[in-house]
CSV table of C-alpha atoms and ligand atoms in Angstrom, one decimal:
chain,number,residue,atom,x,y,z
A,1,MET,CA,4.0,10.1,14.9
A,2,THR,CA,5.9,12.5,12.9
A,3,GLU,CA,5.1,12.7,9.0
A,4,THR,CA,8.6,12.6,7.4
A,5,LYS,CA,9.1,14.9,4.4
A,6,ILE,CA,11.2,13.4,1.8
A,7,ILE,CA,13.6,16.1,0.6
A,8,ASP,CA,13.7,15.6,-3.3
A,9,GLY,CA,17.3,16.6,-4.3
A,10,LYS,CA,16.7,15.3,-7.9
A,11,ALA,CA,13.9,17.9,-8.4
A,12,PHE,CA,15.7,20.6,-6.6
A,13,ALA,CA,18.8,20.0,-8.8
A,14,GLU,CA,16.8,19.8,-12.0
A,15,LYS,CA,15.4,23.2,-11.2
A,16,LEU,CA,18.8,24.6,-10.3
A,17,ARG,CA,20.1,23.3,-13.7
A,18,GLY,CA,17.4,25.0,-15.5
A,19,GLU,CA,18.2,28.3,-13.9
A,20,ILE,CA,21.9,27.8,-14.7
A,21,ALA,CA,21.1,27.0,-18.4
A,22,ARG,CA,19.0,30.2,-18.6
A,23,LYS,CA,22.1,32.1,-17.2
A,24,VAL,CA,24.5,30.4,-19.5
A,25,ALA,CA,22.3,31.4,-22.5
A,26,LYS,CA,22.3,35.1,-21.3
A,27,LEU,CA,26.0,35.1,-20.8
A,28,LYS,CA,26.5,33.9,-24.5
A,29,THR,CA,24.2,36.4,-25.9
A,30,GLU,CA,25.2,39.4,-23.8
A,31,LYS,CA,28.9,38.9,-23.4
A,32,GLY,CA,29.8,36.3,-26.0
A,33,ILE,CA,31.2,34.1,-23.2
A,34,THR,CA,30.4,30.2,-23.1
A,35,PRO,CA,31.4,28.8,-19.8
A,36,GLY,CA,33.8,25.9,-20.3
A,37,LEU,CA,34.5,23.1,-17.7
A,38,ALA,CA,37.6,20.7,-18.1
A,39,VAL,CA,37.6,17.5,-16.3
A,40,ILE,CA,40.8,15.5,-16.1
A,41,ARG,CA,40.6,12.0,-15.5
A,42,VAL,CA,43.7,9.7,-14.9
A,43,GLY,CA,43.7,6.0,-15.2
A,44,ASP,CA,40.6,3.9,-15.7
A,45,ASP,CA,38.9,3.7,-12.2
A,46,PRO,CA,35.4,2.5,-13.1
A,47,ALA,CA,33.4,4.6,-10.6
A,48,SER,CA,35.3,7.6,-11.9
A,49,GLU,CA,34.2,6.7,-15.4
A,50,VAL,CA,30.5,6.9,-14.4
A,51,TYR,CA,30.9,10.2,-12.4
A,52,VAL,CA,32.9,11.8,-15.4
A,53,ARG,CA,30.3,10.7,-17.8
A,54,ASN,CA,27.5,12.3,-15.9
A,55,LYS,CA,29.5,15.5,-15.3
A,56,VAL,CA,30.2,15.8,-19.1
A,57,LYS,CA,26.6,15.0,-20.1
A,58,GLN,CA,25.1,17.6,-17.6
A,59,THR,CA,27.7,20.2,-18.5
A,60,LYS,CA,26.7,20.1,-22.2
A,61,GLU,CA,23.0,20.0,-21.4
A,62,VAL,CA,23.2,23.5,-19.7
A,63,GLY,CA,24.9,24.8,-22.7
A,64,MET,CA,28.5,24.9,-21.4
A,65,ASN,CA,31.5,23.6,-23.2
A,66,SER,CA,32.9,20.4,-21.8
A,67,PHE,CA,36.6,19.4,-22.2
A,68,GLU,CA,37.5,16.0,-21.1
A,69,LEU,CA,41.1,14.9,-20.7
A,70,ARG,CA,41.8,11.2,-20.2
A,71,LEU,CA,45.3,10.6,-19.2
A,72,PRO,CA,47.1,7.3,-18.8
A,73,LYS,CA,47.6,6.1,-15.2
A,74,GLU,CA,51.4,6.0,-15.7
A,75,ILE,CA,51.5,9.8,-16.1
A,76,THR,CA,53.9,11.4,-13.7
A,77,GLU,CA,52.9,14.1,-11.2
A,78,GLU,CA,54.9,16.7,-13.1
A,79,GLU,CA,53.5,15.8,-16.5
A,80,LEU,CA,49.9,16.0,-14.9
A,81,ARG,CA,50.7,19.5,-13.2
A,82,ALA,CA,51.9,20.6,-16.8
A,83,LYS,CA,48.4,19.7,-18.2
A,84,VAL,CA,46.8,21.6,-15.3
A,85,ARG,CA,48.9,24.7,-16.1
A,86,GLU,CA,48.0,24.6,-19.8
A,87,LEU,CA,44.3,24.6,-18.8
A,88,ASN,CA,45.0,27.5,-16.2
A,89,ASP,CA,46.3,29.5,-19.4
A,90,ASP,CA,43.4,28.5,-21.6
A,91,LYS,CA,40.8,31.3,-21.7
A,92,THR,CA,38.1,29.1,-23.1
A,93,VAL,CA,38.3,27.0,-19.8
A,94,HIS,CA,36.7,28.7,-16.8
A,95,GLY,CA,36.6,25.5,-14.4
A,96,ILE,CA,39.1,22.8,-13.9
A,97,LEU,CA,38.2,19.5,-12.1
A,98,VAL,CA,40.7,16.7,-11.4
A,99,GLN,CA,38.8,13.5,-10.8
A,100,LEU,CA,39.8,11.8,-7.6
A,101,PRO,CA,41.2,9.4,-6.7
A,102,LEU,CA,44.5,9.7,-8.4
A,103,PRO,CA,46.9,6.8,-8.9
A,104,GLU,CA,49.1,6.3,-5.7
A,105,HIS,CA,52.3,7.7,-7.2
A,106,ILE,CA,50.6,11.1,-7.6
A,107,ASP,CA,50.3,13.6,-4.7
A,108,GLY,CA,46.7,14.8,-5.1
A,109,PHE,CA,47.2,17.9,-2.8
A,110,ILE,CA,50.0,19.2,-5.0
A,111,VAL,CA,48.1,18.6,-8.3
A,112,ILE,CA,44.9,20.4,-6.8
A,113,ASP,CA,47.1,23.3,-5.7
A,114,THR,CA,48.4,23.7,-9.2
A,115,ILE,CA,44.9,24.6,-10.3
A,116,ASP,CA,44.4,28.4,-10.6
A,117,PRO,CA,42.1,29.2,-7.5
A,118,HIS,CA,39.9,31.2,-9.8
A,119,LYS,CA,39.3,28.0,-11.9
A,120,ASP,CA,39.0,25.6,-8.9
A,121,VAL,CA,35.3,24.8,-9.2
A,122,ASP,CA,35.7,21.8,-6.8
A,123,GLY,CA,36.8,24.2,-4.1
A,124,PHE,CA,39.7,21.8,-3.0
A,125,ASN,CA,42.6,24.3,-3.7
A,126,ILE,CA,44.3,25.6,-0.4
A,127,ILE,CA,43.4,29.1,-1.2
A,128,ASN,CA,39.7,28.3,-1.3
A,129,VAL,CA,39.9,25.9,1.7
A,130,ALA,CA,41.6,28.7,3.7
A,131,GLY,CA,39.0,31.2,2.5
A,132,LEU,CA,36.2,29.0,3.9
A,133,ALA,CA,38.2,28.2,7.2
A,134,VAL,CA,38.5,31.8,8.0
A,135,GLY,CA,35.0,32.7,7.3
A,136,GLU,CA,35.8,34.8,4.2
A,137,ASP,CA,33.9,34.1,1.0
A,138,PRO,CA,36.1,31.7,-1.0
A,139,TYR,CA,36.1,31.9,-4.8
A,140,PHE,CA,34.5,28.4,-4.7
A,141,ILE,CA,32.7,26.2,-2.0
A,142,PRO,CA,33.2,22.3,-2.5
A,143,CYS,CA,30.0,21.1,-4.4
A,144,THR,CA,28.8,18.4,-2.1
A,145,PRO,CA,28.5,20.4,1.1
A,146,MET,CA,27.3,23.4,-1.0
A,147,GLY,CA,24.4,21.2,-2.2
A,148,CYS,CA,23.7,19.8,1.4
A,149,LEU,CA,23.5,23.5,2.5
A,150,MET,CA,21.2,24.5,-0.2
A,151,LEU,CA,18.8,21.7,0.6
A,152,LEU,CA,18.8,22.6,4.3
A,153,LYS,CA,18.3,26.4,3.7
A,154,ASN,CA,15.4,25.6,1.4
A,155,TYR,CA,13.7,23.4,3.9
A,156,PHE,CA,14.2,25.9,6.9
A,157,GLN,CA,13.3,28.9,4.7
A,158,ASN,CA,9.8,27.8,5.7
A,159,PRO,CA,9.3,29.0,9.4
A,160,ASN,CA,6.9,26.2,10.0
A,161,ASN,CA,9.8,23.7,9.6
A,162,TYR,CA,11.9,25.5,12.3
A,163,PRO,CA,11.8,23.3,15.4
A,164,LYS,CA,12.1,26.1,18.1
A,165,ASP,CA,10.8,29.6,18.7
A,166,LYS,CA,12.6,31.5,16.0
A,167,VAL,CA,14.3,34.9,16.7
A,168,PRO,CA,13.0,37.3,14.2
A,169,GLY,CA,15.6,38.4,11.6
A,170,GLN,CA,18.0,35.4,12.2
A,171,LYS,CA,19.2,33.2,9.3
A,172,PRO,CA,17.3,30.2,8.4
A,173,LEU,CA,19.4,27.7,10.3
A,174,ALA,CA,20.5,29.9,13.2
A,175,GLY,CA,20.6,28.3,16.7
A,176,LEU,CA,20.1,24.9,15.4
A,177,HIS,CA,22.5,22.1,16.6
A,178,ALA,CA,24.0,20.1,13.7
A,179,ILE,CA,26.0,17.0,13.9
A,180,ILE,CA,28.4,16.0,11.0
A,181,LEU,CA,29.3,12.4,10.8
A,182,GLY,CA,32.6,12.3,8.8
A,183,ARG,CA,35.5,14.7,8.7
A,184,SER,CA,36.8,14.3,5.1
A,185,ASN,CA,38.3,17.2,3.3
A,186,ILE,CA,35.7,17.0,0.6
A,187,VAL,CA,32.5,16.8,2.8
A,188,GLY,CA,32.8,16.8,6.5
A,189,LYS,CA,35.4,19.7,7.0
A,190,PRO,CA,33.9,22.1,4.6
A,191,MET,CA,30.4,21.3,5.9
A,192,ILE,CA,31.7,22.4,9.5
A,193,GLN,CA,32.5,25.9,8.1
A,194,LEU,CA,29.4,26.4,6.1
A,195,LEU,CA,27.2,25.6,9.1
A,196,LEU,CA,29.1,27.8,11.5
A,197,LYS,CA,28.6,30.6,9.0
A,198,GLU,CA,24.9,30.0,9.1
A,199,ASP,CA,25.1,30.3,13.0
A,200,CYS,CA,24.5,26.7,13.8
A,201,THR,CA,26.1,24.9,16.7
A,202,VAL,CA,28.1,22.3,15.1
A,203,THR,CA,29.4,18.9,16.5
A,204,ILE,CA,31.6,16.8,14.4
A,205,ALA,CA,32.0,12.9,14.8
A,206,HIS,CA,34.5,10.6,13.2
A,207,SER,CA,35.5,7.0,13.6
A,208,LYS,CA,37.2,7.4,16.9
A,209,THR,CA,34.3,9.3,18.4
A,210,ALA,CA,32.7,7.7,21.4
A,211,ASN,CA,28.9,7.2,21.8
A,212,VAL,CA,28.0,8.7,18.4
A,213,SER,CA,24.4,7.7,18.8
A,214,LEU,CA,24.0,9.8,22.0
A,215,LEU,CA,25.5,12.9,20.2
A,216,VAL,CA,23.2,12.2,17.4
A,217,LYS,CA,20.2,12.2,19.7
A,218,GLN,CA,20.9,15.9,20.6
A,219,ALA,CA,21.1,17.3,17.1
A,220,ASP,CA,18.3,19.2,15.1
A,221,ILE,CA,20.3,18.4,11.9
A,222,VAL,CA,22.2,15.1,11.1
A,223,ILE,CA,24.7,15.1,8.2
A,224,ALA,CA,25.9,11.6,7.5
A,225,ALA,CA,29.0,11.4,5.3
A,226,VAL,CA,30.6,8.3,6.5
A,227,GLY,CA,30.7,5.7,3.8
A,228,ARG,CA,29.2,3.0,5.9
A,229,PRO,CA,25.9,1.5,4.7
A,230,GLU,CA,22.8,2.5,6.8
A,231,ILE,CA,24.9,2.9,9.8
A,232,VAL,CA,22.7,5.8,11.2
A,233,LYS,CA,19.5,4.3,12.7
A,234,GLY,CA,16.2,5.9,13.2
A,235,GLU,CA,16.4,5.2,17.0
A,236,TRP,CA,19.5,7.4,17.2
A,237,LEU,CA,17.6,10.5,16.0
A,238,LYS,CA,15.8,13.2,18.1
A,239,LYS,CA,12.3,13.3,17.0
A,240,GLY,CA,11.8,16.0,14.4
A,241,ALA,CA,15.4,16.0,13.3
A,242,VAL,CA,16.3,16.8,9.6
A,243,VAL,CA,18.5,14.2,8.1
A,244,ILE,CA,20.9,14.7,5.1
A,245,ASP,CA,22.5,11.5,3.8
A,246,VAL,CA,25.5,12.0,1.8
A,247,GLY,CA,26.5,8.4,1.6
A,248,ILE,CA,26.5,6.4,-1.4
A,249,ASN,CA,27.1,2.7,-0.9
A,250,ARG,CA,26.5,-0.2,-3.2
A,251,ILE,CA,25.2,-3.5,-1.4
A,252,ALA,CA,23.9,-6.8,-2.4
A,253,SER,CA,20.3,-6.9,-2.4
A,254,PRO,CA,17.9,-9.8,-1.8
A,255,ASP,CA,17.3,-10.4,-5.5
A,256,GLY,CA,21.0,-11.2,-6.1
A,257,LYS,CA,21.7,-7.9,-7.8
A,258,THR,CA,23.1,-4.9,-6.0
A,259,LYS,CA,21.5,-1.5,-4.9
A,260,LEU,CA,22.5,1.9,-3.7
A,261,VAL,CA,22.1,2.8,-0.1
A,262,GLY,CA,23.0,5.8,2.0
A,263,ASP,CA,24.8,6.1,5.3
A,264,VAL,CA,21.3,6.2,7.0
A,265,ASP,CA,18.9,3.4,7.5
A,266,PHE,CA,16.1,5.2,5.7
A,267,GLN,CA,13.1,3.2,6.6
A,268,SER,CA,13.9,3.3,10.3
A,269,CYS,CA,13.8,7.2,10.2
A,270,LEU,CA,10.4,7.5,8.8
A,271,GLY,CA,8.1,8.7,11.4
A,272,ILE,CA,10.8,10.0,13.6
A,273,ALA,CA,12.8,12.5,11.3
A,274,ALA,CA,11.0,15.5,10.3
A,275,ALA,CA,12.7,15.4,6.8
A,276,ILE,CA,15.2,13.2,5.1
A,277,THR,CA,17.1,13.0,1.8
A,278,PRO,CA,16.8,9.6,-0.1
A,279,VAL,CA,19.4,7.7,-1.7
A,280,PRO,CA,19.6,7.8,-4.6
A,281,GLY,CA,17.9,11.2,-5.5
A,282,GLY,CA,18.9,13.2,-2.6
A,283,VAL,CA,22.5,14.8,-2.2
A,284,GLY,CA,23.9,13.0,-5.4
A,285,PRO,CA,22.1,15.2,-8.0
A,286,MET,CA,23.0,18.3,-6.1
A,287,THR,CA,26.7,17.8,-6.3
A,288,ILE,CA,26.9,18.1,-10.1
A,289,ALA,CA,24.4,20.8,-10.2
A,290,CYS,CA,26.6,22.8,-7.6
A,291,LEU,CA,29.7,22.0,-9.9
A,292,LEU,CA,27.8,23.7,-12.8
A,293,GLU,CA,26.8,26.6,-10.6
A,294,ASN,CA,30.5,27.1,-9.7
A,295,THR,CA,31.5,26.9,-13.4
A,296,LEU,CA,29.0,29.6,-14.2
A,297,ARG,CA,30.3,31.8,-11.5
A,298,ALA,CA,33.9,31.1,-12.7
A,299,ALA,CA,32.8,32.3,-16.1
A,300,LYS,CA,31.0,35.3,-14.9
A,301,CYS,CA,34.0,36.4,-12.8
A,302,THR,CA,36.1,36.8,-16.1
A,303,VAL,CA,33.8,39.8,-16.9
A,304,VAL,CA,32.6,41.1,-13.5
A,305,CYS,CA,34.9,40.1,-10.6
B,401,NAP,P1,35.9,9.4,3.6
B,401,NAP,O1,36.9,10.3,3.0
B,401,NAP,O2,36.1,7.9,3.5
B,401,NAP,O3,35.7,9.7,5.1
B,401,NAP,C1,34.6,9.1,5.9
B,401,NAP,C2,34.6,9.7,7.2
B,401,NAP,O4,33.7,9.0,8.0
B,401,NAP,C3,36.1,9.7,8.0
B,401,NAP,O5,36.1,11.1,8.6
B,401,NAP,C4,35.8,8.7,9.1
B,401,NAP,O6,36.6,8.9,10.2
B,401,NAP,C5,34.3,8.7,9.3
B,401,NAP,N1,33.9,7.5,9.8
B,401,NAP,C6,34.0,6.3,9.5
B,401,NAP,N2,33.4,5.4,10.2
B,401,NAP,C7,32.7,6.0,11.2
B,401,NAP,C8,31.8,5.8,12.2
B,401,NAP,N3,31.6,4.4,12.4
B,401,NAP,N4,31.3,6.7,12.8
B,401,NAP,C9,31.5,8.1,12.6
B,401,NAP,N5,32.4,8.4,11.5
B,401,NAP,C10,33.0,7.4,10.8
B,401,NAP,O7,34.6,9.5,2.8
B,401,NAP,P2,33.9,10.8,2.0
B,401,NAP,O8,34.6,11.0,0.8
B,401,NAP,O9,33.6,12.0,2.9
B,401,NAP,O10,32.4,10.2,1.7
B,401,NAP,C11,31.6,9.7,2.6
B,401,NAP,C12,30.4,9.1,2.0
B,401,NAP,O11,29.8,10.2,1.1
B,401,NAP,C13,30.7,8.0,0.9
B,401,NAP,O12,29.6,7.1,1.0
B,401,NAP,C14,30.9,8.7,-0.4
B,401,NAP,O13,30.6,7.8,-1.4
B,401,NAP,C15,29.7,9.7,-0.3
B,401,NAP,N6,30.0,10.8,-1.1
B,401,NAP,C16,28.8,11.3,-1.8
B,401,NAP,C17,28.9,12.4,-2.5
B,401,NAP,C18,27.6,12.9,-3.2
B,401,NAP,O14,27.7,13.4,-4.2
B,401,NAP,N7,26.5,12.4,-2.8
B,401,NAP,C19,30.1,13.1,-2.6
B,401,NAP,C20,31.1,12.7,-1.9
B,401,NAP,C21,31.1,11.6,-1.1
B,401,NAP,P3,38.1,9.0,10.3
B,401,NAP,O15,38.5,10.4,9.8
B,401,NAP,O16,38.4,8.9,11.8
B,401,NAP,O17,38.6,8.0,9.4
């Protein structure tokens, strides 16, 4: 039986935030620049409320300036774009994030494309998406896939964790077969490009894919970003696979309350997977840490890029 390592995203993210805080302090002292992140929230979606609160809190904790714009759900698309343009022109703002989802009457693509690509710390602007798609370095990589990749690279950095004979000099993930479940613009699609860049062989599955479990069985790395509670079972896995669970699903628990679970049935993977991220405490904390990393990069670029 394989002993499954639990990949501690919470600890990794905490360490990353500590490094970011030190770099922020250095940037302030040496260049007089305090990185600033503006978060725009439209309407009163309760899930967005929690996400934005966490982002604001962690932005302040690393010593950055946090600007929060709460806009009414009746705002028009053009009014919202005008707000984005104001932030594009504001020199104290280095990163701009528009919290999704937006109300139905607003086209999210148009709003995101209004963000200056140099301030698009979510990496969703078409310029950044295109940069990633053609294998160039975009200004910013979307935060959740970036966090997944950091966890994977950190794990496979250790040659003992590489499941095959490693060719000397290759990148840490080179030659591994990764399957991504989910093809969303925010997770699945950017993840394809990131893994291709690491010389992985990539399979992508979605809701119309046949025999998903048979495809998963062939993979060294499984990334689940589906939004279906515990859909991936341990018996689907190849022995020794590394599992990154992006899913965040709230379900009823036996005590009558609710609990968070991922897209992977965690318990059934123990003893089969070589390593797995838990939910909560896996990918989730990495997402905000990567947002702060991108904001720091944006601020640094105003002096060195
Ligand atoms: P999404 O936009 O709803 O996309 C879900 C994807 O899963 C779609 O591509 C869909 O296929 C596919 N899918 C649905 N059922 C499937 C099935 N049975 N087998 C294979 N693929 C299936 O979701 P998302 O925004 O990418 O988010 C996915 C999950 O990650 C959610 O639980 C979300 O809460 C979580 N999430 C977590 C973080 C974090 O920071 N940890 C960040 C973002 C998202 P089709 O394209 O065919 O519909």
